[in-house]
Amino acid sequence: MGALIVFIILLLGIAIALVVYNINLRRKLHVLDNTNQKVNSLNVLQDFMNTISEQITADEKIRKINEILIERYKIKYSTIVIYNGAEYEIKASNVEKKHWDTLKNLQSEKVFIDSIQTATTKYITVNGENERLPYLKMEYARAKSAMFFPLYIDNIYIGYWIIEGSMPHEFDNVDTTVLEVVKNNIISVLRTVENQRIINNLVREDLYSGLKTAEYLYSGARTVIDRYPTSAVCLFKIVNLPKINERVSRKTGNEVIAKVCKLIKENLSNEYFFVRYNGPKFAIVFSGSDVEGVAQFMKDIKARVETTKVKPREDYRADLAAKPMPYVLPRINVVVTTYYKGTALEGLLLKMEEYLDNANENENEINYL
């Protein structure tokens, strides 16, 4: 009898030890799982930063970020929706387009209104396969769980990120703190790409030169320019353009701009970017070229420009006391320097502009900075 009691106590001890072991094991696994999620979050953040620095369009960055989220977090569906000032627009989604009308109007769904108003995450799910999420209309079988994240920049609501799963209770054990970090990273990316989009939208085509404005160098052209570790940058100024406008005519000055730009543009390759920088100043980025070669090229261009005769246009009103002017000759001052990939191109051009604005108008050399 005593031996039986000892045996039972031994079994109870073993059972208790196993329970304690299992509890500790589950706790360690939970800690490990959380650690893995946090490491994964750091990796995702690094991928985000790499994407931001890529020379691709703002919309391409958002789509790539959504792809990273889907891949790294094994999410079935992920959709980012942004209000563009007029309507809600899907910026990235791996859901079939036939469902986009539903996904871009979730701000009107009763189930999400409180989430938007309080800036809190909303998690909804179903209990059975025959149930459907309240915002789904025709495609109720597609998703069975969803987490809705309203997005705010400086306390201003700008849209939402929604992730969806195909199984009931799919996100029950997801670490929401990690997803909140991801959401904040999405907001940071959106802030960055919005700044890029603003620059893109500022690009215009100049009426007289037919060139894009300077903002193009910081947006579309940058993709090509930064393929190379260094490039040569040229800024030149038609130094006598103000006098031509004043003493001959405005239309004659416009014709000078058109002829000078046409002459130069015809001699540039597709990877060289020629823009109207500011007033009588024009910029050219020679992607991947060295300064010495560009200086020789601009020396030849300068000689050709300054022998280009431009006849006064019909708005020319010659001074009766002076001999009529048969033509005008443009004169340009040129400065060249090296741009290094990843540095501030806009700051470099400002420095070059300052040099030209303070240079002697009668300079006849190609100047280096």
Tab-separated table of C-alpha atoms in Angstrom:
chain	number	residue	atom	x	y	z
A	1	MET	CA	0.000	0.000	0.000
A	2	GLY	CA	2.794	2.365	0.922
A	3	ALA	CA	4.545	1.593	-2.333
A	4	LEU	CA	1.351	2.443	-4.253
A	5	ILE	CA	1.054	5.822	-2.516
A	6	VAL	CA	4.673	6.580	-3.299
A	7	PHE	CA	4.069	5.605	-6.910
A	8	ILE	CA	0.983	7.873	-7.148
A	9	ILE	CA	2.873	10.772	-5.572
A	10	LEU	CA	5.697	10.175	-8.033
A	11	LEU	CA	3.245	10.232	-10.957
A	12	LEU	CA	1.654	13.432	-9.641
A	13	GLY	CA	5.112	14.965	-9.310
A	14	ILE	CA	5.962	13.995	-12.866
A	15	ALA	CA	2.600	15.355	-14.096
A	16	ILE	CA	3.125	18.673	-12.261
A	17	ALA	CA	6.687	18.891	-13.605
A	18	LEU	CA	5.403	18.302	-17.121
A	19	VAL	CA	2.735	21.014	-16.697
A	20	VAL	CA	5.323	23.467	-15.397
A	21	TYR	CA	7.675	22.492	-18.238
A	22	ASN	CA	4.928	22.989	-20.816
A	23	ILE	CA	4.017	26.384	-19.344
A	24	ASN	CA	7.653	27.491	-19.427
A	25	LEU	CA	8.064	26.102	-22.929
A	26	ARG	CA	4.988	27.961	-24.157
A	27	ARG	CA	6.224	31.148	-22.487
A	28	LYS	CA	9.634	30.768	-24.140
A	29	LEU	CA	8.031	30.033	-27.496
A	30	HIS	CA	5.816	33.092	-27.092
A	31	VAL	CA	8.855	35.244	-26.245
A	32	LEU	CA	10.715	33.730	-29.192
A	33	ASP	CA	7.744	34.368	-31.461
A	34	ASN	CA	7.542	37.997	-30.289
A	35	THR	CA	11.293	38.369	-30.771
A	36	ASN	CA	11.028	36.946	-34.276
A	37	GLN	CA	8.183	39.330	-35.061
A	38	LYS	CA	10.216	42.267	-33.782
A	39	VAL	CA	13.289	41.213	-35.771
A	40	ASN	CA	11.059	40.796	-38.796
A	41	SER	CA	9.658	44.272	-38.161
A	42	LEU	CA	13.170	45.712	-38.122
A	43	ASN	CA	13.911	43.945	-41.390
A	44	VAL	CA	10.705	45.322	-42.883
A	45	LEU	CA	11.683	48.798	-41.729
A	46	GLN	CA	15.056	48.411	-43.458
A	47	ASP	CA	13.283	47.289	-46.627
A	48	PHE	CA	11.050	50.374	-46.356
A	49	MET	CA	14.057	52.660	-46.072
A	50	ASN	CA	15.707	50.996	-49.046
A	51	THR	CA	12.531	51.453	-51.069
A	52	ILE	CA	12.269	55.139	-50.155
A	53	SER	CA	15.813	55.728	-51.403
A	54	GLU	CA	15.197	53.992	-54.736
A	55	GLN	CA	14.926	56.200	-57.813
A	56	ILE	CA	11.389	55.139	-58.752
A	57	THR	CA	8.109	57.052	-58.796
A	58	ALA	CA	6.151	57.778	-55.624
A	59	ASP	CA	3.330	55.417	-56.638
A	60	GLU	CA	5.810	52.647	-57.440
A	61	LYS	CA	7.271	53.035	-53.941
A	62	ILE	CA	3.866	52.582	-52.311
A	63	ARG	CA	3.142	49.484	-54.410
A	64	LYS	CA	6.541	47.994	-53.570
A	65	ILE	CA	6.017	48.640	-49.856
A	66	ASN	CA	2.686	46.822	-50.009
A	67	GLU	CA	4.403	43.863	-51.675
A	68	ILE	CA	6.977	43.814	-48.854
A	69	LEU	CA	4.188	43.707	-46.258
A	70	ILE	CA	2.427	40.832	-48.023
A	71	GLU	CA	5.623	38.811	-48.370
A	72	ARG	CA	7.156	39.414	-44.945
A	73	TYR	CA	3.975	39.046	-42.867
A	74	LYS	CA	2.361	36.332	-45.021
A	75	ILE	CA	-0.740	38.465	-45.405
A	76	LYS	CA	-3.411	37.165	-47.762
A	77	TYR	CA	-4.620	40.610	-48.840
A	78	SER	CA	-3.218	44.070	-48.166
A	79	THR	CA	-4.627	47.348	-49.482
A	80	ILE	CA	-3.508	50.961	-48.984
A	81	VAL	CA	-6.120	53.627	-49.747
A	82	ILE	CA	-5.344	57.367	-49.760
A	83	TYR	CA	-7.590	60.419	-50.097
A	84	ASN	CA	-6.153	62.504	-52.952
A	85	GLY	CA	-8.124	65.670	-52.191
A	86	ALA	CA	-11.064	64.742	-54.370
A	87	GLU	CA	-11.718	61.038	-53.792
A	88	TYR	CA	-10.372	57.903	-52.155
A	89	GLU	CA	-7.849	56.151	-54.367
A	90	ILE	CA	-6.320	52.683	-54.062
A	91	LYS	CA	-2.565	53.181	-54.140
A	92	ALA	CA	-1.622	49.542	-53.679
A	93	SER	CA	-3.521	46.262	-53.419
A	94	ASN	CA	-3.155	42.601	-54.294
A	95	VAL	CA	-6.939	42.166	-54.377
A	96	GLU	CA	-8.524	41.680	-57.793
A	97	LYS	CA	-9.581	45.002	-59.331
A	98	LYS	CA	-13.207	43.942	-59.549
A	99	HIS	CA	-13.358	44.344	-55.742
A	100	TRP	CA	-11.701	47.772	-55.610
A	101	ASP	CA	-14.950	49.740	-55.544
A	102	THR	CA	-15.723	48.132	-52.193
A	103	LEU	CA	-12.217	48.574	-50.801
A	104	LYS	CA	-11.938	52.277	-51.646
A	105	ASN	CA	-15.201	53.154	-49.920
A	106	LEU	CA	-14.631	51.604	-46.491
A	107	GLN	CA	-14.611	55.059	-44.859
A	108	SER	CA	-18.400	55.038	-45.368
A	109	GLU	CA	-18.913	51.638	-43.743
A	110	LYS	CA	-20.554	51.803	-40.341
A	111	VAL	CA	-18.195	49.189	-38.908
A	112	PHE	CA	-15.149	51.418	-39.539
A	113	ILE	CA	-16.494	54.916	-38.827
A	114	ASP	CA	-15.686	54.755	-35.114
A	115	SER	CA	-12.169	53.504	-35.914
A	116	ILE	CA	-11.574	56.536	-38.141
A	117	GLN	CA	-12.997	58.988	-35.633
A	118	THR	CA	-10.925	57.643	-32.743
A	119	ALA	CA	-7.792	56.814	-34.797
A	120	THR	CA	-7.776	53.250	-33.453
A	121	THR	CA	-7.306	49.886	-35.119
A	122	LYS	CA	-10.432	47.836	-35.818
A	123	TYR	CA	-10.324	44.029	-35.925
A	124	ILE	CA	-13.327	42.139	-37.261
A	125	THR	CA	-13.794	38.450	-37.998
A	126	VAL	CA	-16.456	35.787	-38.440
A	127	ASN	CA	-16.988	32.554	-36.539
A	128	GLY	CA	-18.069	30.268	-39.365
A	129	GLU	CA	-17.433	29.726	-43.050
A	130	ASN	CA	-20.984	30.699	-43.973
A	131	GLU	CA	-20.770	34.106	-42.300
A	132	ARG	CA	-19.465	37.230	-44.011
A	133	LEU	CA	-17.735	40.416	-42.934
A	134	PRO	CA	-20.149	43.368	-42.763
A	135	TYR	CA	-18.457	45.468	-45.465
A	136	LEU	CA	-18.358	42.681	-48.050
A	137	LYS	CA	-21.183	42.654	-50.569
A	138	MET	CA	-20.801	40.156	-53.386
A	139	GLU	CA	-17.439	38.601	-52.580
A	140	TYR	CA	-18.143	37.470	-48.986
A	141	ALA	CA	-16.173	34.235	-49.467
A	142	ARG	CA	-12.931	36.140	-50.191
A	143	ALA	CA	-12.118	37.338	-46.661
A	144	LYS	CA	-13.113	36.093	-43.222
A	145	SER	CA	-10.944	38.357	-41.050
A	146	ALA	CA	-9.790	41.953	-41.407
A	147	MET	CA	-7.757	44.559	-39.531
A	148	PHE	CA	-8.425	48.196	-40.412
A	149	PHE	CA	-5.778	50.844	-39.683
A	150	PRO	CA	-6.762	54.517	-40.174
A	151	LEU	CA	-3.808	56.613	-41.346
A	152	TYR	CA	-3.102	60.108	-40.026
A	153	ILE	CA	-0.373	62.630	-40.845
A	154	ASP	CA	-0.091	65.502	-38.337
A	155	ASN	CA	-3.542	64.608	-36.946
A	156	ILE	CA	-5.072	64.832	-40.417
A	157	TYR	CA	-6.849	61.722	-41.683
A	158	ILE	CA	-5.413	60.713	-45.064
A	159	GLY	CA	-6.798	57.211	-45.664
A	160	TYR	CA	-6.400	53.684	-44.395
A	161	TRP	CA	-4.520	50.407	-44.605
A	162	ILE	CA	-6.547	47.194	-44.416
A	163	ILE	CA	-5.245	43.633	-44.216
A	164	GLU	CA	-7.552	40.676	-44.812
A	165	GLY	CA	-7.329	36.947	-44.156
A	166	SER	CA	-9.192	34.047	-45.708
A	167	MET	CA	-9.873	32.214	-42.414
A	168	PRO	CA	-12.057	33.062	-39.384
A	169	HIS	CA	-10.069	34.468	-36.431
A	170	GLU	CA	-6.933	34.577	-38.578
A	171	PHE	CA	-5.464	37.590	-36.752
A	172	ASP	CA	-6.419	36.612	-33.194
A	173	ASN	CA	-2.817	35.980	-32.134
A	174	VAL	CA	-1.103	38.647	-34.191
A	175	ASP	CA	1.084	41.042	-32.207
A	176	THR	CA	-0.815	44.287	-32.822
A	177	THR	CA	2.017	46.385	-31.394
A	178	VAL	CA	4.230	45.209	-34.266
A	179	LEU	CA	1.502	46.046	-36.775
A	180	GLU	CA	1.139	49.493	-35.222
A	181	VAL	CA	4.852	50.021	-35.817
A	182	VAL	CA	4.359	48.880	-39.415
A	183	LYS	CA	1.437	51.292	-39.768
A	184	ASN	CA	3.604	54.159	-38.523
A	185	ASN	CA	6.279	53.155	-41.001
A	186	ILE	CA	3.691	53.229	-43.784
A	187	ILE	CA	2.747	56.754	-42.697
A	188	SER	CA	6.424	57.811	-42.769
A	189	VAL	CA	6.777	56.409	-46.271
A	190	LEU	CA	3.572	58.112	-47.405
A	191	ARG	CA	4.858	61.415	-46.040
A	192	THR	CA	8.107	60.969	-47.983
A	193	VAL	CA	6.482	59.920	-51.240
A	194	GLU	CA	3.945	62.722	-50.924
A	195	ASN	CA	6.830	65.191	-50.884
A	196	GLN	CA	8.204	63.452	-53.973
A	197	ARG	CA	4.789	63.635	-55.644
A	198	ILE	CA	4.589	67.372	-54.944
A	199	ILE	CA	7.925	67.836	-56.728
A	200	ASN	CA	6.707	65.686	-59.629
A	201	ASN	CA	3.559	67.775	-59.925
A	202	LEU	CA	5.587	70.992	-60.007
A	203	VAL	CA	7.302	69.941	-63.245
A	204	ARG	CA	6.070	72.010	-66.178
A	205	GLU	CA	7.098	72.448	-69.791
A	206	ASP	CA	8.463	75.900	-70.498
A	207	LEU	CA	6.561	77.638	-73.300
A	208	TYR	CA	9.494	79.300	-75.091
A	209	SER	CA	12.319	76.793	-74.714
A	210	GLY	CA	10.208	73.632	-74.975
A	211	LEU	CA	12.181	72.294	-71.988
A	212	LYS	CA	10.956	70.897	-68.704
A	213	THR	CA	11.404	73.073	-65.619
A	214	ALA	CA	14.161	72.503	-63.053
A	215	GLU	CA	11.997	70.311	-60.787
A	216	TYR	CA	12.364	67.526	-63.363
A	217	LEU	CA	16.002	67.091	-62.314
A	218	TYR	CA	14.881	66.218	-58.779
A	219	SER	CA	12.141	63.798	-59.857
A	220	GLY	CA	11.930	61.908	-63.165
A	221	ALA	CA	15.491	62.568	-64.321
A	222	ARG	CA	17.006	61.494	-60.994
A	223	THR	CA	16.239	57.844	-61.788
A	224	VAL	CA	18.738	57.934	-64.655
A	225	ILE	CA	21.238	60.390	-63.142
A	226	ASP	CA	21.777	58.276	-60.037
A	227	ARG	CA	22.609	55.178	-62.031
A	228	TYR	CA	26.099	56.649	-62.167
A	229	PRO	CA	28.457	57.451	-59.261
A	230	THR	CA	29.318	60.841	-60.767
A	231	SER	CA	27.913	63.117	-63.464
A	232	ALA	CA	28.896	66.474	-64.917
A	233	VAL	CA	26.526	69.372	-64.299
A	234	CYS	CA	26.455	72.509	-66.423
A	235	LEU	CA	24.632	75.755	-65.728
A	236	PHE	CA	24.706	78.494	-68.340
A	237	LYS	CA	23.178	81.939	-68.549
A	238	ILE	CA	22.177	83.945	-71.625
A	239	VAL	CA	23.770	87.067	-70.186
A	240	ASN	CA	22.433	89.564	-72.712
A	241	LEU	CA	18.844	88.258	-72.708
A	242	PRO	CA	17.510	91.041	-70.420
A	243	LYS	CA	19.022	93.705	-72.725
A	244	ILE	CA	17.559	92.017	-75.806
A	245	ASN	CA	14.130	91.997	-74.165
A	246	GLU	CA	14.435	95.646	-73.186
A	247	ARG	CA	16.219	97.219	-76.172
A	248	VAL	CA	14.937	95.072	-79.048
A	249	SER	CA	11.709	93.273	-78.077
A	250	ARG	CA	10.257	90.588	-75.865
A	251	LYS	CA	9.402	88.334	-78.818
A	252	THR	CA	12.973	88.618	-80.064
A	253	GLY	CA	14.176	87.518	-76.627
A	254	ASN	CA	11.811	84.545	-76.761
A	255	GLU	CA	13.173	83.644	-80.195
A	256	VAL	CA	16.722	83.778	-78.799
A	257	ILE	CA	15.712	81.279	-76.090
A	258	ALA	CA	14.065	78.995	-78.640
A	259	LYS	CA	17.030	78.979	-81.038
A	260	VAL	CA	19.686	78.506	-78.340
A	261	CYS	CA	17.784	75.637	-76.743
A	262	LYS	CA	17.076	73.963	-80.088
A	263	LEU	CA	20.747	74.118	-81.048
A	264	ILE	CA	21.872	72.570	-77.761
A	265	LYS	CA	19.092	69.996	-77.507
A	266	GLU	CA	19.925	68.584	-80.944
A	267	ASN	CA	23.409	67.721	-79.676
A	268	LEU	CA	22.442	65.920	-76.465
A	269	SER	CA	21.910	62.211	-75.890
A	270	ASN	CA	18.748	60.814	-74.269
A	271	GLU	CA	20.516	60.340	-70.923
A	272	TYR	CA	21.467	64.012	-70.695
A	273	PHE	CA	18.866	66.258	-69.088
A	274	PHE	CA	18.412	69.835	-70.271
A	275	VAL	CA	16.001	72.066	-68.333
A	276	ARG	CA	15.110	75.723	-67.997
A	277	TYR	CA	16.466	76.470	-64.568
A	278	ASN	CA	15.429	80.042	-63.850
A	279	GLY	CA	14.861	83.022	-66.157
A	280	PRO	CA	17.892	83.306	-68.495
A	281	LYS	CA	19.624	80.326	-66.812
A	282	PHE	CA	19.551	76.752	-68.080
A	283	ALA	CA	20.904	73.521	-66.573
A	284	ILE	CA	22.213	70.355	-68.201
A	285	VAL	CA	23.091	67.169	-66.329
A	286	PHE	CA	25.410	64.940	-68.351
A	287	SER	CA	24.685	61.593	-66.683
A	288	GLY	CA	27.864	59.572	-66.109
A	289	SER	CA	30.104	62.070	-67.952
A	290	ASP	CA	33.288	63.724	-66.714
A	291	VAL	CA	33.770	67.458	-66.364
A	292	GLU	CA	36.680	67.729	-68.810
A	293	GLY	CA	34.733	66.200	-71.695
A	294	VAL	CA	31.687	68.330	-70.936
A	295	ALA	CA	33.794	71.495	-70.729
A	296	GLN	CA	35.116	70.867	-74.250
A	297	PHE	CA	31.594	70.141	-75.499
A	298	MET	CA	30.263	73.363	-73.969
A	299	LYS	CA	33.186	75.320	-75.406
A	300	ASP	CA	32.113	74.207	-78.882
A	301	ILE	CA	28.447	74.905	-78.093
A	302	LYS	CA	29.296	78.363	-76.786
A	303	ALA	CA	31.071	79.216	-80.040
A	304	ARG	CA	28.085	78.059	-82.089
A	305	VAL	CA	25.525	79.833	-79.885
A	306	GLU	CA	27.384	83.115	-80.010
A	307	THR	CA	27.458	83.096	-83.809
A	308	THR	CA	23.750	82.333	-84.103
A	309	LYS	CA	22.005	85.317	-85.649
A	310	VAL	CA	18.468	86.042	-84.536
A	311	LYS	CA	16.442	88.562	-86.518
A	312	PRO	CA	14.277	91.016	-84.556
A	313	ARG	CA	10.647	89.940	-84.449
A	314	GLU	CA	7.588	91.925	-85.505
A	315	ASP	CA	7.235	93.700	-82.164
A	316	TYR	CA	10.652	95.388	-82.637
A	317	ARG	CA	10.320	99.176	-82.622
A	318	ALA	CA	13.625	100.605	-83.766
A	319	ASP	CA	14.786	103.934	-82.398
A	320	LEU	CA	14.371	106.417	-85.279
A	321	ALA	CA	17.626	108.106	-84.324
A	322	ALA	CA	19.552	104.826	-84.449
A	323	LYS	CA	20.430	102.482	-87.248
A	324	PRO	CA	17.960	99.538	-87.452
A	325	MET	CA	19.351	96.341	-85.922
A	326	PRO	CA	19.579	93.539	-88.536
A	327	TYR	CA	20.071	90.764	-85.937
A	328	VAL	CA	21.117	90.001	-82.373
A	329	LEU	CA	23.773	87.552	-81.127
A	330	PRO	CA	23.238	85.635	-77.872
A	331	ARG	CA	26.103	85.522	-75.366
A	332	ILE	CA	26.383	82.870	-72.667
A	333	ASN	CA	28.396	82.341	-69.502
A	334	VAL	CA	29.013	78.705	-68.582
A	335	VAL	CA	29.982	76.954	-65.354
A	336	VAL	CA	30.519	73.191	-64.929
A	337	THR	CA	31.129	70.958	-61.949
A	338	THR	CA	30.825	67.355	-60.735
A	339	TYR	CA	27.728	65.909	-59.081
A	340	TYR	CA	28.204	62.909	-56.781
A	341	LYS	CA	25.396	60.378	-56.516
A	342	GLY	CA	23.317	60.763	-53.359
A	343	THR	CA	24.348	64.368	-52.654
A	344	ALA	CA	22.115	67.447	-52.882
A	345	LEU	CA	21.803	68.293	-56.573
A	346	GLU	CA	19.583	71.282	-55.793
A	347	GLY	CA	22.208	72.715	-53.429
A	348	LEU	CA	24.913	72.263	-56.052
A	349	LEU	CA	22.846	74.131	-58.671
A	350	LEU	CA	22.150	76.971	-56.223
A	351	LYS	CA	25.895	77.373	-55.698
A	352	MET	CA	26.457	77.418	-59.470
A	353	GLU	CA	23.653	79.967	-59.918
A	354	GLU	CA	25.225	82.228	-57.302
A	355	TYR	CA	28.512	82.072	-59.197
A	356	LEU	CA	26.898	83.016	-62.535
A	357	ASP	CA	24.891	85.849	-60.991
A	358	ASN	CA	28.095	87.403	-59.651
A	359	ALA	CA	30.294	86.668	-62.662
A	360	ASN	CA	31.475	89.290	-65.138
A	361	GLU	CA	29.160	89.271	-68.164
A	362	ASN	CA	32.166	89.528	-70.487
A	363	GLU	CA	33.761	86.276	-69.295
A	364	ASN	CA	34.563	84.075	-72.257
A	365	GLU	CA	35.908	80.899	-70.639
A	366	ILE	CA	34.201	77.736	-69.435
A	367	ASN	CA	34.382	78.068	-65.651
A	368	TYR	CA	34.816	75.243	-63.128
A	369	LEU	CA	33.487	74.949	-59.600
